[in-house]
Structure formats: C-alpha cells, structure tokens
XYZ file of C-alpha atoms in Angstrom:
709
model
C 10.462 -9.828 14.034
C 8.790 -12.140 11.569
C 8.193 -10.728 8.109
C 4.478 -11.511 8.275
C 4.048 -9.633 11.560
C 6.075 -6.704 10.209
C 3.927 -6.500 7.075
C 0.742 -6.921 9.109
C 1.572 -4.019 11.420
C 2.911 -1.829 8.627
C -0.342 -2.247 6.706
C -2.396 -1.480 9.819
C -0.282 1.611 10.551
C -1.054 2.973 7.079
C -4.759 2.839 7.953
C -4.136 4.840 11.129
C -1.778 7.741 10.363
C -2.744 9.790 13.456
C -1.792 7.194 16.049
C -0.301 8.461 19.321
C 2.724 6.176 19.180
C 3.989 4.296 22.225
C 7.726 3.648 22.420
C 9.194 0.546 24.050
C 12.485 1.615 25.657
C 14.933 -1.133 26.621
C 17.464 -0.627 29.419
C 19.607 -3.059 31.336
C 19.980 -3.509 35.083
C 22.090 -5.704 37.321
C 19.815 -7.603 39.672
C 21.525 -8.508 42.973
C 22.725 -12.082 42.888
C 20.777 -12.815 39.710
C 22.496 -11.121 36.770
C 21.812 -8.756 33.897
C 18.141 -7.987 33.302
C 16.349 -6.206 30.448
C 13.542 -3.799 31.384
C 11.122 -2.566 28.698
C 9.237 0.647 29.530
C 6.084 1.548 27.596
C 5.848 5.324 27.160
C 4.062 7.526 24.621
C 5.994 10.634 25.671
C 3.023 12.352 27.332
C 2.126 12.644 31.016
C -0.483 10.495 32.752
C -3.366 12.554 31.292
C -2.757 10.876 27.905
C -2.572 7.161 28.734
C -0.369 4.755 26.801
C -2.190 2.747 24.130
C -1.402 0.066 21.546
C -1.948 1.109 17.947
C -0.193 -0.714 15.087
C 3.016 1.345 15.216
C 3.111 0.978 19.000
C 2.829 -2.804 18.619
C 5.634 -2.679 16.048
C 7.822 -0.785 18.540
C 7.155 -3.362 21.255
C 7.865 -6.096 18.710
C 11.228 -4.499 17.892
C 12.094 -4.324 21.599
C 11.223 -8.015 21.936
C 13.483 -8.734 18.929
C 16.357 -7.210 20.900
C 15.727 -8.993 24.198
C 14.991 -12.262 22.403
C 18.494 -12.152 20.860
C 20.036 -11.251 24.193
C 18.188 -14.082 25.932
C 19.210 -16.607 23.269
C 22.848 -15.505 23.583
C 22.802 -15.804 27.383
C 23.326 -12.063 27.872
C 20.304 -11.579 30.136
C 18.557 -13.630 32.821
C 15.083 -12.181 32.394
C 12.876 -9.520 30.802
C 10.521 -7.077 32.538
C 7.747 -4.844 31.239
C 6.485 -1.691 32.960
C 4.884 1.651 32.143
C 5.407 5.374 32.588
C 4.477 7.028 35.917
C 0.871 6.264 36.965
C 0.085 4.411 33.719
C 0.963 0.899 32.601
C -1.121 0.743 29.390
C -4.818 1.022 28.629
C -5.178 -1.230 25.622
C -5.888 -0.881 21.936
C -6.182 2.609 20.494
C -9.900 2.800 19.724
C -9.415 5.785 17.415
C -7.760 3.399 14.996
C -10.336 0.654 15.432
C -13.222 2.938 14.453
C -11.512 3.740 11.129
C -11.528 0.121 9.937
C -13.816 -0.717 7.020
C -12.783 -4.254 5.993
C -13.044 -7.555 7.857
C -9.483 -8.515 6.898
C -8.144 -5.282 8.384
C -10.021 -5.996 11.596
C -8.599 -9.529 11.613
C -5.115 -8.056 11.294
C -5.616 -6.046 14.519
C -6.298 -9.192 16.518
C -3.543 -11.210 14.879
C -1.007 -8.393 15.242
C -1.595 -8.129 18.988
C -1.335 -11.885 19.480
C 1.789 -12.193 17.337
C 3.589 -9.570 19.433
C 2.335 -10.371 22.926
C 2.789 -14.147 22.771
C 6.503 -13.718 22.073
C 6.894 -12.697 25.737
C 5.917 -16.220 26.758
C 8.318 -17.797 24.247
C 11.560 -16.153 25.381
C 14.470 -18.291 26.527
C 14.296 -16.532 29.918
C 11.423 -15.757 32.314
C 9.365 -12.619 31.606
C 7.851 -10.307 34.223
C 5.145 -7.652 34.086
C 5.107 -4.858 36.647
C 1.629 -3.285 36.704
C 2.783 0.068 38.085
C -0.340 2.076 37.167
C -3.663 1.996 35.338
C -3.977 -1.120 33.191
C -6.935 -1.927 30.954
C -7.715 -4.147 28.003
C -4.573 -4.924 26.028
C -2.534 -3.416 28.858
C -3.792 -6.186 31.115
C -3.459 -8.818 28.405
C 0.179 -8.162 27.510
C 0.987 -8.976 31.130
C -0.946 -12.246 30.995
C 1.523 -13.489 28.385
C 4.422 -13.052 30.820
C 5.691 -15.683 33.240
C 5.153 -13.594 36.388
C 3.335 -10.409 37.400
C 3.504 -7.873 40.226
C 1.030 -5.090 40.971
C 1.215 -1.773 42.777
C -0.965 -1.398 45.850
C -1.621 2.162 44.629
C -2.943 1.008 41.233
C -6.299 2.812 40.831
C -7.870 1.072 37.854
C -7.431 -2.400 36.347
C -9.996 -3.959 34.029
C -10.871 -5.827 30.887
C -13.584 -3.425 29.667
C -14.028 -4.828 26.167
C -17.467 -6.391 26.700
C -18.651 -3.038 28.056
C -17.703 -1.473 24.723
C -18.941 -4.275 22.475
C -15.697 -6.250 22.032
C -14.046 -9.245 23.677
C -10.660 -9.331 25.419
C -9.142 -10.602 22.200
C -5.370 -10.376 22.726
C -5.312 -13.367 25.031
C -7.688 -12.304 27.791
C -10.494 -14.783 27.168
C -8.032 -17.664 26.812
C -5.280 -16.886 29.316
C -7.150 -15.371 32.257
C -9.438 -18.343 33.043
C -6.438 -20.643 32.691
C -4.557 -18.470 35.193
C -7.142 -17.754 37.910
C -9.978 -20.148 37.086
C -13.128 -19.611 35.066
C -15.290 -18.201 37.860
C -12.895 -15.414 38.798
C -12.326 -14.683 35.110
C -16.106 -14.339 34.648
C -16.080 -11.678 37.362
C -13.383 -9.671 35.576
C -14.439 -10.148 31.940
C -18.246 -10.306 32.174
C -19.572 -9.145 35.539
C -17.345 -6.115 36.096
C -17.541 -5.032 32.458
C -21.340 -5.157 32.405
C -21.539 -3.262 35.699
C -20.583 0.045 34.070
C -16.969 -1.071 33.612
C -16.234 -1.605 37.306
C -12.522 -1.256 38.038
C -10.275 -3.377 40.261
C -7.766 -1.876 42.677
C -4.247 -3.228 43.116
C -5.126 -5.319 46.178
C -8.001 -6.999 44.315
C -5.740 -7.837 41.374
C -3.433 -9.631 43.803
C -6.259 -11.343 45.703
C -7.711 -12.706 42.461
C -4.365 -14.289 41.639
C -3.714 -12.200 38.539
C -0.541 -10.833 40.150
C 1.944 -12.990 42.045
C 3.139 -10.222 44.378
C 2.010 -6.764 45.509
C 4.130 -3.817 46.644
C 3.506 -0.270 47.813
C 3.397 2.433 45.186
C 6.230 4.596 46.555
C 8.992 2.132 45.687
C 6.986 -0.313 43.596
C 9.474 -0.850 40.772
C 12.430 -1.185 43.128
C 10.626 -3.781 45.250
C 9.393 -5.612 42.143
C 12.948 -5.881 40.825
C 14.236 -7.161 44.185
C 11.434 -9.748 44.152
C 12.334 -10.638 40.558
C 15.938 -11.202 41.606
C 14.725 -13.463 44.410
C 12.609 -15.484 41.953
C 15.477 -15.782 39.475
C 17.898 -16.873 42.217
C 15.420 -19.541 43.300
C 14.926 -18.010 46.756
C 11.250 -17.278 46.076
C 8.936 -19.880 44.582
C 5.677 -18.721 43.041
C 2.899 -21.167 43.843
C -0.475 -20.745 42.143
C -3.710 -22.519 42.948
C -4.735 -25.330 40.621
C -7.448 -24.414 38.141
C -10.562 -26.605 38.315
C -11.294 -27.733 34.748
C -14.274 -29.850 35.689
C -17.837 -28.905 36.540
C -16.687 -25.692 38.253
C -15.604 -24.324 34.867
C -18.974 -25.145 33.302
C -20.861 -23.646 36.265
C -18.841 -20.464 35.926
C -19.766 -20.141 32.254
C -23.426 -20.611 33.146
C -23.098 -17.928 35.808
C -21.666 -15.646 33.153
C -24.570 -16.356 30.802
C -26.991 -15.512 33.600
C -25.234 -12.175 34.165
C -25.262 -11.412 30.434
C -28.944 -12.324 30.119
C -29.780 -10.110 33.074
C -27.887 -7.131 31.631
C -28.345 -7.269 27.857
C -31.054 -9.923 27.397
C -29.351 -11.429 24.375
C -29.453 -8.120 22.523
C -25.693 -7.508 22.420
C -23.324 -10.182 21.080
C -20.042 -9.298 22.808
C -20.675 -10.917 26.193
C -21.856 -14.145 24.573
C -18.847 -14.308 22.227
C -16.575 -13.819 25.236
C -18.364 -16.617 27.103
C -18.006 -18.957 24.124
C -14.276 -18.222 24.015
C -13.891 -18.828 27.735
C -15.857 -22.069 27.518
C -13.555 -23.265 24.727
C -10.468 -22.244 26.735
C -11.185 -25.091 29.166
C -9.043 -27.432 27.059
C -5.969 -25.214 27.535
C -5.162 -25.075 23.799
C -3.726 -21.560 23.547
C -3.181 -21.520 19.806
C -6.757 -22.559 19.138
C -7.954 -19.978 21.665
C -5.945 -17.143 20.106
C -7.224 -17.975 16.615
C -10.803 -17.934 17.904
C -10.179 -14.589 19.627
C -8.927 -13.143 16.314
C -12.140 -14.154 14.553
C -14.358 -12.857 17.353
C -12.539 -9.518 17.386
C -12.836 -9.106 13.637
C -16.536 -9.985 13.619
C -17.310 -7.568 16.446
C -15.161 -4.744 15.048
C -17.214 -4.925 11.881
C -20.494 -4.956 13.803
C -22.761 -2.136 14.911
C -22.507 -2.785 18.628
C -18.814 -1.932 18.868
C -19.205 1.196 16.768
C -22.048 2.266 19.052
C -19.892 1.466 22.078
C -16.983 3.550 20.767
C -19.425 6.339 19.926
C -20.745 6.240 23.501
C -17.208 6.189 24.881
C -16.316 9.261 22.826
C -19.448 11.044 24.020
C -18.613 10.480 27.671
C -14.873 11.071 27.354
C -14.812 13.923 24.842
C -18.131 15.636 24.126
C -18.973 15.695 27.837
C -15.815 17.711 28.495
C -16.682 20.325 25.855
C -20.440 20.937 26.194
C -22.041 22.174 22.989
C -23.278 25.751 23.290
C -21.658 26.539 26.643
C -20.495 30.204 26.907
C -16.826 31.113 27.297
C -15.740 29.962 30.743
C -13.960 33.290 31.341
C -17.423 34.804 31.888
C -18.066 32.617 34.945
C -18.249 34.308 38.334
C -16.620 32.812 41.464
C -18.855 30.829 43.824
C -17.745 31.105 47.455
C -21.019 30.343 49.198
C -24.014 28.191 48.209
C -27.598 28.352 49.418
C -30.090 25.493 49.178
C -33.807 26.224 49.475
C -35.383 23.141 50.976
C -33.978 20.542 53.327
C -35.694 17.382 52.122
C -33.870 14.363 50.722
C -33.096 15.862 47.309
C -32.011 19.193 48.787
C -29.838 17.418 51.351
C -28.181 15.346 48.631
C -27.429 18.565 46.752
C -25.966 20.185 49.852
C -23.696 17.190 50.393
C -22.483 17.287 46.790
C -21.831 21.037 46.850
C -19.877 20.966 50.101
C -17.779 17.975 49.050
C -16.851 19.331 45.635
C -16.791 23.108 46.147
C -15.685 23.023 49.803
C -17.415 26.339 50.499
C -20.099 27.223 53.076
C -23.477 25.659 52.243
C -26.607 26.755 54.082
C -30.036 25.086 53.915
C -33.391 26.711 54.641
C -36.886 25.306 54.998
C -40.273 26.202 56.476
C -39.572 24.968 60.025
C -36.602 24.237 62.268
C -37.300 20.504 62.456
C -36.889 20.127 58.680
C -33.776 22.281 58.629
C -32.200 20.266 61.442
C -33.081 16.996 59.713
C -31.474 18.166 56.452
C -28.256 19.298 58.139
C -28.153 16.066 60.168
C -28.461 14.048 56.954
C -25.447 15.801 55.408
C -23.395 15.427 58.587
C -24.340 11.749 58.782
C -23.263 11.136 55.191
C -19.924 12.828 55.896
C -19.493 10.529 58.911
C -20.062 7.551 56.594
C -17.326 8.872 54.277
C -15.069 9.111 57.327
C -15.760 5.474 58.283
C -14.987 4.361 54.713
C -11.701 6.283 54.715
C -12.893 8.593 51.919
C -12.098 11.636 54.081
C -9.876 11.966 57.148
C -10.966 13.348 60.523
C -9.825 16.901 59.811
C -11.509 16.938 56.396
C -14.702 15.511 57.876
C -14.813 18.109 60.647
C -14.177 20.921 58.171
C -16.897 19.737 55.777
C -19.446 19.407 58.577
C -18.590 22.878 59.832
C -19.302 24.270 56.368
C -22.909 22.937 56.325
C -25.442 24.864 58.380
C -29.163 25.602 58.403
C -31.318 28.638 58.976
C -34.952 29.718 58.870
C -33.924 33.269 57.964
C -33.357 33.505 54.205
C -31.849 36.979 54.498
C -29.227 35.808 56.980
C -28.647 32.583 55.075
C -28.383 33.943 51.538
C -27.328 37.542 52.003
C -23.785 36.775 50.876
C -24.462 33.687 48.732
C -23.167 33.495 45.157
C -25.290 30.544 44.027
C -28.706 29.557 45.401
C -30.519 26.431 44.213
C -34.104 25.551 45.055
C -35.286 21.965 45.510
C -38.834 22.493 46.764
C -42.187 21.014 45.725
C -42.624 20.721 41.948
C -45.362 23.309 41.568
C -44.974 26.537 39.640
C -46.601 28.833 42.192
C -44.448 27.478 45.012
C -41.251 27.894 43.040
C -42.129 31.434 41.895
C -42.815 32.427 45.519
C -39.484 30.941 46.650
C -37.540 32.757 43.944
C -39.229 36.064 44.768
C -38.239 35.659 48.425
C -34.666 34.708 47.524
C -34.209 37.500 44.983
C -35.118 40.046 47.648
C -32.182 39.060 49.880
C -29.335 37.797 47.644
C -26.515 39.933 46.186
C -27.015 41.294 42.659
C -24.484 38.855 41.183
C -25.992 35.700 42.727
C -27.203 32.925 40.436
C -30.671 31.517 41.091
C -30.876 27.873 40.040
C -33.832 25.512 39.940
C -33.719 21.739 40.153
C -37.085 21.433 38.384
C -37.527 18.255 36.373
C -40.227 19.468 34.003
C -41.486 22.990 34.671
C -40.717 26.054 32.550
C -37.682 27.902 33.908
C -38.670 30.990 31.903
C -42.103 31.108 33.551
C -40.482 30.535 36.928
C -38.278 33.598 36.371
C -40.902 35.755 34.670
C -41.987 37.708 37.752
C -38.457 38.541 38.957
C -36.672 41.854 38.625
C -33.616 40.072 37.248
C -34.749 36.964 35.314
C -31.412 36.924 33.468
C -29.693 35.236 36.402
C -32.074 32.281 36.611
C -30.874 28.973 35.223
C -32.163 25.404 35.242
C -29.854 23.010 37.089
C -31.557 19.629 36.856
C -29.869 16.753 38.695
C -30.790 13.090 38.499
C -31.448 10.823 41.442
C -29.353 9.439 43.123
C -27.337 12.665 42.887
C -24.067 11.082 43.999
C -24.199 8.390 41.305
C -25.797 9.664 38.092
C -23.406 12.042 36.302
C -25.862 14.052 34.204
C -26.746 17.674 34.906
C -29.203 19.257 32.464
C -28.391 22.983 32.385
C -31.398 24.901 31.115
C -31.109 28.272 29.445
C -34.316 30.199 30.005
C -35.512 32.919 27.644
C -33.641 35.684 29.482
C -30.705 33.809 31.037
C -27.514 35.762 30.309
C -24.121 34.346 29.316
C -22.447 35.126 32.646
C -25.075 33.194 34.621
C -24.911 30.291 32.191
C -21.090 30.257 32.238
C -21.161 30.217 36.041
C -23.572 27.286 35.984
C -21.242 25.320 33.687
C -18.221 26.197 35.856
C -20.031 24.944 38.961
C -21.037 21.765 37.098
C -17.392 21.122 36.217
C -16.343 21.529 39.844
C -19.157 19.178 40.859
C -17.671 16.658 38.378
C -20.975 16.385 36.548
C -21.627 15.854 32.847
C -23.345 19.091 31.876
C -25.517 19.309 28.754
C -27.075 22.579 27.626
C -30.796 22.181 26.967
C -33.528 24.535 25.808
C -36.285 25.514 28.190
C -38.769 23.014 26.792
C -41.196 20.815 28.757
C -39.348 18.092 30.736
C -36.095 18.967 28.907
C -34.393 15.810 27.542
C -34.314 12.677 29.689
C -37.715 13.006 31.318
C -39.355 13.912 28.021
C -37.989 10.852 26.242
C -38.587 8.505 29.173
C -42.116 9.829 29.648
C -42.934 9.205 25.983
C -41.330 5.760 26.280
C -43.209 4.968 29.504
C -46.383 6.508 28.125
C -46.530 4.010 25.270
C -45.918 1.130 27.687
C -48.785 2.388 29.857
C -50.984 2.927 26.800
C -50.645 -0.653 25.584
C -51.345 -1.930 29.116
C -54.426 0.300 29.360
C -55.596 -0.971 25.966
C -55.357 -4.616 27.041
C -51.835 -5.993 26.653
C -50.743 -7.967 29.751
C -48.246 -6.170 31.998
C -45.679 -8.966 31.629
C -45.848 -8.799 27.824
C -45.380 -5.036 27.809
C -42.389 -5.321 30.144
C -40.723 -8.145 28.173
C -41.194 -6.288 24.893
C -38.334 -3.864 25.584
C -35.927 -6.381 27.155
C -33.876 -6.592 23.914
C -32.853 -2.971 24.466
C -30.809 -4.149 27.458
C -32.027 -1.303 29.663
C -30.810 -1.183 33.279
C -34.316 -1.965 34.549
C -37.772 -2.647 33.171
C -40.150 0.305 32.602
C -42.352 -0.390 35.615
C -39.387 -0.992 37.926
C -38.045 2.369 36.732
C -41.434 3.934 37.505
C -41.161 2.526 41.009
C -37.693 4.052 41.419
C -38.867 7.458 40.178
C -42.106 7.209 42.132
C -45.527 6.799 40.478
C -46.669 10.224 41.742
C -43.683 11.961 40.130
C -44.168 9.959 36.936
C -47.814 11.005 36.882
C -46.926 14.650 37.501
C -44.419 14.703 34.609
C -46.878 12.966 32.272
C -49.547 15.560 33.188
C -47.081 18.391 32.524
C -46.222 16.976 29.109
C -49.852 16.207 28.341
C -50.660 19.885 28.827
C -47.795 20.842 26.506
C -48.284 18.131 23.854
C -51.738 16.555 24.287
C -51.583 14.835 20.904
C -48.592 12.671 21.935
C -48.487 12.461 25.721
C -51.332 10.721 27.522
C -52.187 10.497 31.195
C -52.844 6.877 32.058
C -56.044 6.355 34.078
C -54.491 3.232 35.543
C -51.428 5.169 36.706
C -53.756 7.767 38.271
C -55.546 4.946 40.080
C -52.262 3.491 41.358
C -51.182 6.900 42.673
C -54.606 7.584 44.221
C -54.392 4.258 46.029
C -51.045 5.285 47.516
C -49.183 2.403 45.878
C -45.411 2.853 45.517
C -45.220 0.689 42.417
C -46.804 -2.088 40.383
C -44.838 -4.911 42.000
C -44.347 -6.746 45.255
C -41.142 -8.608 46.019
C -42.291 -11.261 48.491
C -40.506 -14.020 46.548
C -37.392 -11.934 45.933
C -38.368 -11.245 42.327
C -40.908 -8.683 41.112
C -44.476 -9.959 40.890
C -47.516 -7.900 39.983
C -49.093 -6.619 43.199
C -52.574 -8.225 43.487
C -53.950 -4.908 44.785
C -52.592 -3.126 41.705
C -53.935 -5.876 39.434
C -57.372 -5.287 40.961
C -57.109 -1.575 40.161
C -56.237 -2.028 36.480
C -58.998 -1.311 33.973
C -57.927 -2.714 30.589
C -59.409 -2.844 27.121
C -59.376 -5.887 24.856
C -56.572 -4.973 22.435
C -53.704 -7.396 23.070
C -50.413 -6.768 21.263
C -47.457 -9.114 20.846
C -44.033 -8.255 22.260
C -42.833 -7.315 18.759
C -45.814 -5.015 18.210
C -45.279 -3.329 21.576
C -41.588 -2.849 20.903
C -42.226 -1.342 17.457
C -44.813 1.031 18.840
C -42.554 2.166 21.699
C -39.519 2.694 19.461
C -41.566 4.535 16.850
C -42.821 6.887 19.556
C -39.315 7.516 20.893
C -37.948 8.143 17.388
C -40.748 10.588 16.648
C -40.150 12.473 19.899
C -36.385 12.709 19.366
C -36.978 14.008 15.832
C -39.311 16.696 17.153
C -36.877 17.637 19.937
C -34.075 18.103 17.424
C -36.363 20.176 15.192
C -37.212 22.351 18.218
C -33.544 22.782 19.113
C -33.928 21.302 22.590
C -30.263 20.259 22.268
C -27.564 21.048 19.725
C -27.421 17.576 18.152
C -28.517 13.951 18.432
C -25.235 13.232 20.237
C -26.494 15.282 23.187
C -29.662 13.176 23.357
C -27.508 10.062 23.631
C -25.138 11.630 26.159
C -28.116 12.546 28.335
C -29.631 9.058 28.209
C -26.314 7.333 28.944
C -25.339 9.556 31.882
C -28.786 10.428 33.232
C -30.813 7.272 32.670
C -28.195 4.516 32.500
C -29.033 3.761 28.863
C -26.648 1.037 27.705
C -23.260 1.824 26.228
C -23.706 -0.971 23.703
C -26.642 0.937 22.185
C -24.637 4.165 22.086
C -27.587 5.761 23.834
C -30.625 5.412 21.571
C -30.132 7.095 18.194
C -27.517 4.610 16.839
C -29.914 1.779 17.695
C -32.827 3.529 15.964
C -30.604 4.098 12.916
C -29.252 0.539 12.876
C -32.709 -1.046 13.110
C -34.220 1.230 10.465
C -36.694 2.812 12.897
C -35.461 6.373 12.379
C -35.819 6.220 8.586
C -39.243 4.618 8.896
C -40.500 7.258 11.331
C -38.768 10.524 10.387
C -37.467 9.647 6.928
C -33.748 9.919 7.721
C -31.002 8.709 10.041
C -30.225 10.679 13.187
C -26.470 10.246 12.741
C -24.203 10.432 9.702
C -23.028 7.022 8.394
C -19.803 6.004 10.115
C -20.378 8.075 13.248
C -21.778 5.159 15.242
C -21.619 2.531 12.501
C -19.058 0.915 10.206
C -17.729 3.535 7.722
C -18.904 2.954 4.153
C-alpha cells in the first residue's frame, strides 16, 4: 500500500468514525489444471439486510488485501485473483453516510482519489483479476469489477446499477471512463444516464451479460463454483474471452447526444450530475484512463460539495429510513389482524385496490357495487390482471388460481362484509354519497372492522360524523396508478382511535406502501400542494400569459411531466373538483379557474392533442380560453409559483398537517414523482432562498439537505 493512499484513507476514516466496516478476506484455492488462486471476499459481517459498502476503512481493508495478493502474484505464488461478495450481496458502493458528513472540497477530493487508488490496483496485478458479481451490485460495487480483467455474473442477481446520477453524483470510481470503453458509449449511456434518471432502474443478471459488462453468466445455485471452473478454463487457455470492438467514431458522439437528450428531457438542465457524467464519458473516447480518473475525482468533489447531492442523499434517507418508521404512527402492537377485506365500488380505482389487497394480503377480497354488471366487470378486471401476472411469470398457475378464487363480488353488503375486518370505499367523491355508503357498511360489519376511505380531498371527520362508531374510520388515500406510486396518505380523523390507526399502518406495511400520517385537513398533502402549484399556473394563463410560457416556466424543476400534462393524467374534472374543495376551505389562496371550468364543461380530457406525437395545444381548447392582457415572463411565473408553494407548505406545517417538512418531501417524492435531485421541494426552496423570502426562515436545518457549515 502506498504511503499516500494509506494517509488519504486514514484521514478520511477519521472524518467517518461510525462507518460499517467491510472486511476483505483472502483465501486460497487450487483451480483444476490452473494452479493456486487467491479469492477476496467482501463482507461487513452482517446478513444481506445490511449491504456491503465502501467507506474509507473498508477501502483500506481492500487495499491491504490487494497488498497481499500483489506480493503473491509478483512472487509467482498465485495464477490469478478473484473478488466476490457475501451471500446475496456483492457490494453497493460508497457509504453515503460518510459522504454527507464532508464539509471541505479537499476531503471530497480524497474520497474519489482513494477509491481510484485502490480499485485500479486490480488492473495492475502481475496476474489476471476476476470479479464474480454474485449478488446485488451498485455504484462502487459495479465499478470495482470494471477494473478487473474479467467478470462473471449470477443469473439470479436481482439488482445491478450505477445509480449515482439519480442521487446527484457521477460514477466516479472508474464508471464514466471504463464502462463506455468496455461496452461502447451507447450502452454505457443506457446504464449511467437513462436507467439512473428513470427512477434508478435496475438491471438483472441476464441483462448485465447481454450488455457485455460480464463475460460469462451462471445460475445462482452454484454460481461461485461455476465461475471458478470458468476461471480455471480461462487461465489454462481453454476459454478465450472475445469482446466486441468499441466504435470510437461518430457512434460515440451520437451516444453522447442521445444522453444529453435524455438528461434534457428529465432534468431540463436544472441538475448538474447527468451533464458532468456526459462530459466525462465524452472525454473517455480517447481511452486515456489516467486523465479520465483525474477528471472523475474533480467531478465527484465538486458534486459532493454541491446542493444537489445533499438533496439526493436527503431524499434517499427519506425513502429508505423515514418511510420505514412513519412519524406519529401508534405502536404496531395495537394493530388488529385483517383476514378479509371489503371494497365498496367496483370501478377502475376500486378494482386496482382489490388487486393490490389480494396480492399482498392474500386474504378474501369482496367487491360490491350498485348493479351486477359493475360488480362482474370489477371482478373480471382483477382476474384479468392476475392472468397477466401469470403470463409474465410473476405468479405460477397455482398462485394465480388461488388469488382469483379469493376475489369475488356481491350486491349484498351484509353477506359481503359481515365477517370483514377492513372495508375501504372507493365511490364517487361526494360527501353525501360517502356518508350513505359508510352508514350502510357500519350496519353490517363486525364491531372491530376498520372503515377506510380513499377520498382525495374530503373531510374524513365529516364523513364519519353520523356513524355510531366514528373512531374506527380512517383515511386511506392511494395515488394512481395504485400499483406504481408508493405513497399512502393515512388520515387520522378527529375521533379515529389508536387501534384503528395502528391497523391501517400495519395493512399499509403489508401492502408495501410508504405510509405517511396526515391530519384531516382539506386535500391532505400532495393534492393540496399540487393544487396550489397548478392553481398559480392556471391563474397566470387566465391573466394572459401564453400556455407555452407558463409550462416552460417550471421546467427547471425537472418535474416528471409539465403541469398541464399532469392535469390530463389526473383528469380535468377531478382537478376542478379538488380546486373547488380547496377554494371553499381557503378562498383567499385557492382559485377556481374559469378556463378550467370551460374545458371540463366542454368534455375535453386535457389541453393538448398529440397528432404529431408531441403535445400541442388543442385548437378547440385554445378557442375556449378567455385570457386577460397581463403577460409574465418565465422567470416571473416561476417565482410566483414557487412563492405560492412555499407559502402553502409553511401554512401546512403551522397547521400540523404532517409532523415535519421531511414528510412533505416524502409525500411529493413517493406520491407525485417529485425529483430525487430536488430532495422533494423544501431543500430546493431553501437552496434558492424562496423559503426565507416567503416565510422568513428555512424549512430544514442547515446540513440536513445541504453542505454542513
């Protein structure tokens, strides 16, 4: 180990005393017909629920193991070196808990340099080096393997990615330089840019092999044994690894342009990480590894000391940690068992709920509606979706048959719900209708049954107010599409008791949803913020700003879709209904757009037509619009929208709608697809000074989603 690397890692380790340290165990094997082989196993001493990471001490341990095998290779004692991980886990990259502690640019630079100094030694050994991707591999876990001569992958590997751009970093331990030089720039763009910006899409083992990242693939059951036999064959010369030539001409440049198009479409220039990664990959075309590694070090350091990464880590911690321990949730020991579920309604939303409940809880689920045709259609939808899962191999024939048998329909609520433990309504969003439904259900369900409402904006307390037992009513607000969006807003009404609330949270956990406790306030969290956001967009359009200007104004936020495309997804009628609900509650801040009312009255499903493949303002909608003569610039629109959102969040926190600003961000990330690189919304409002301008203070403490002072 070089003295400089030793000092570098020792200094970094002092900054991160709580690191979960990964050991690098060296053992020796005799490969048939090849000779003595050194195998390094990465293992942090915990099971697969605590994945192996690379903090500074972990890198030092790997460096020490490489010291040993380097001596053995130089002395002719071994014929090769292999690297693998503990069961189910190879390694998942840098330990982000250490990264978020860094305060100085030089310390951040040391992180990048330390990783490079250790990993690149694997490519400089006197013997070939092999990586065996036996389990989950991400970030630095992928990159350490790229420095080796050969790689194998397990067919059972569930997750393989370079997620750095998703978080606000670049693959800076060799990924941006080595991967395009291994598999070509276009395939590297898919892994580093496209997959990362598509909510950190993971590769399976077969895809890793097909992309050319791994040279061989073996089944999971005897993966290491088969990899070692293959290694012996390579070392004996019986197996020759042939890789496709990398096109360093126009194809490389076209790939980089494709990557820029993807980045523009996702973050609209508002987040630097993707563009830094693209610059590094463009420069890697010349094949100069040393130059590439130095550039990666600088990019890593710059991004580590920037707000985007800190917001990305903050978002990651919200989803991975806070989501698992919902603020304000009662003790889970109070939860009652749920052995049968009832669903009032059999429309699309109700049918989606029935499918989710039967898949996750695997208990009887019964749907009711006002006529047999609707009931039959709802049950048929669920059965059809289960058949699709069967065709995709997500369930086997026995599982599919059992799930379908568990889903039934009935017109008789007493027969359907008489022994149900949890009944959720998903009927028309009108208070009188919902109160009538709950009264009918309460009359036939057992005393312990929970009554849940999927309302998106109505008062749960008012809904329960006419019942004999309002304490068992809880809001259970899903987001559409139910199967994809993780958020579940759990609403505590005025009289909801702890046992009912605990049961709701227990069900949410079984459904694998991110549950956030919210107060029974109009439109709860996501719809309230989005309605205020959309309301300002509609206001400036009504006042005279062109639609295109209003839409472009918020592009720098990098939202998953523009405001009016989102309105189309939600449905203009639903958007209008929510805005009317909030206008009644807060008439001074929430308006009802006359133009939106006109669009809904005309039966239009949105503002756009897609005849050319891209959204264009529908001429019929354009003819409906009545606008004033106040035209704002994009900057003015953006400031007005962000000021409105900041004001609303401040008021929501004052009202206690959620426990903390972190819950606002968690809701927007998991329920509205708000970008990770923003950390939701409050870090962005803090970073841009909007929160202090509007409410006189930051939403988050310094260092929570920003560089520590």
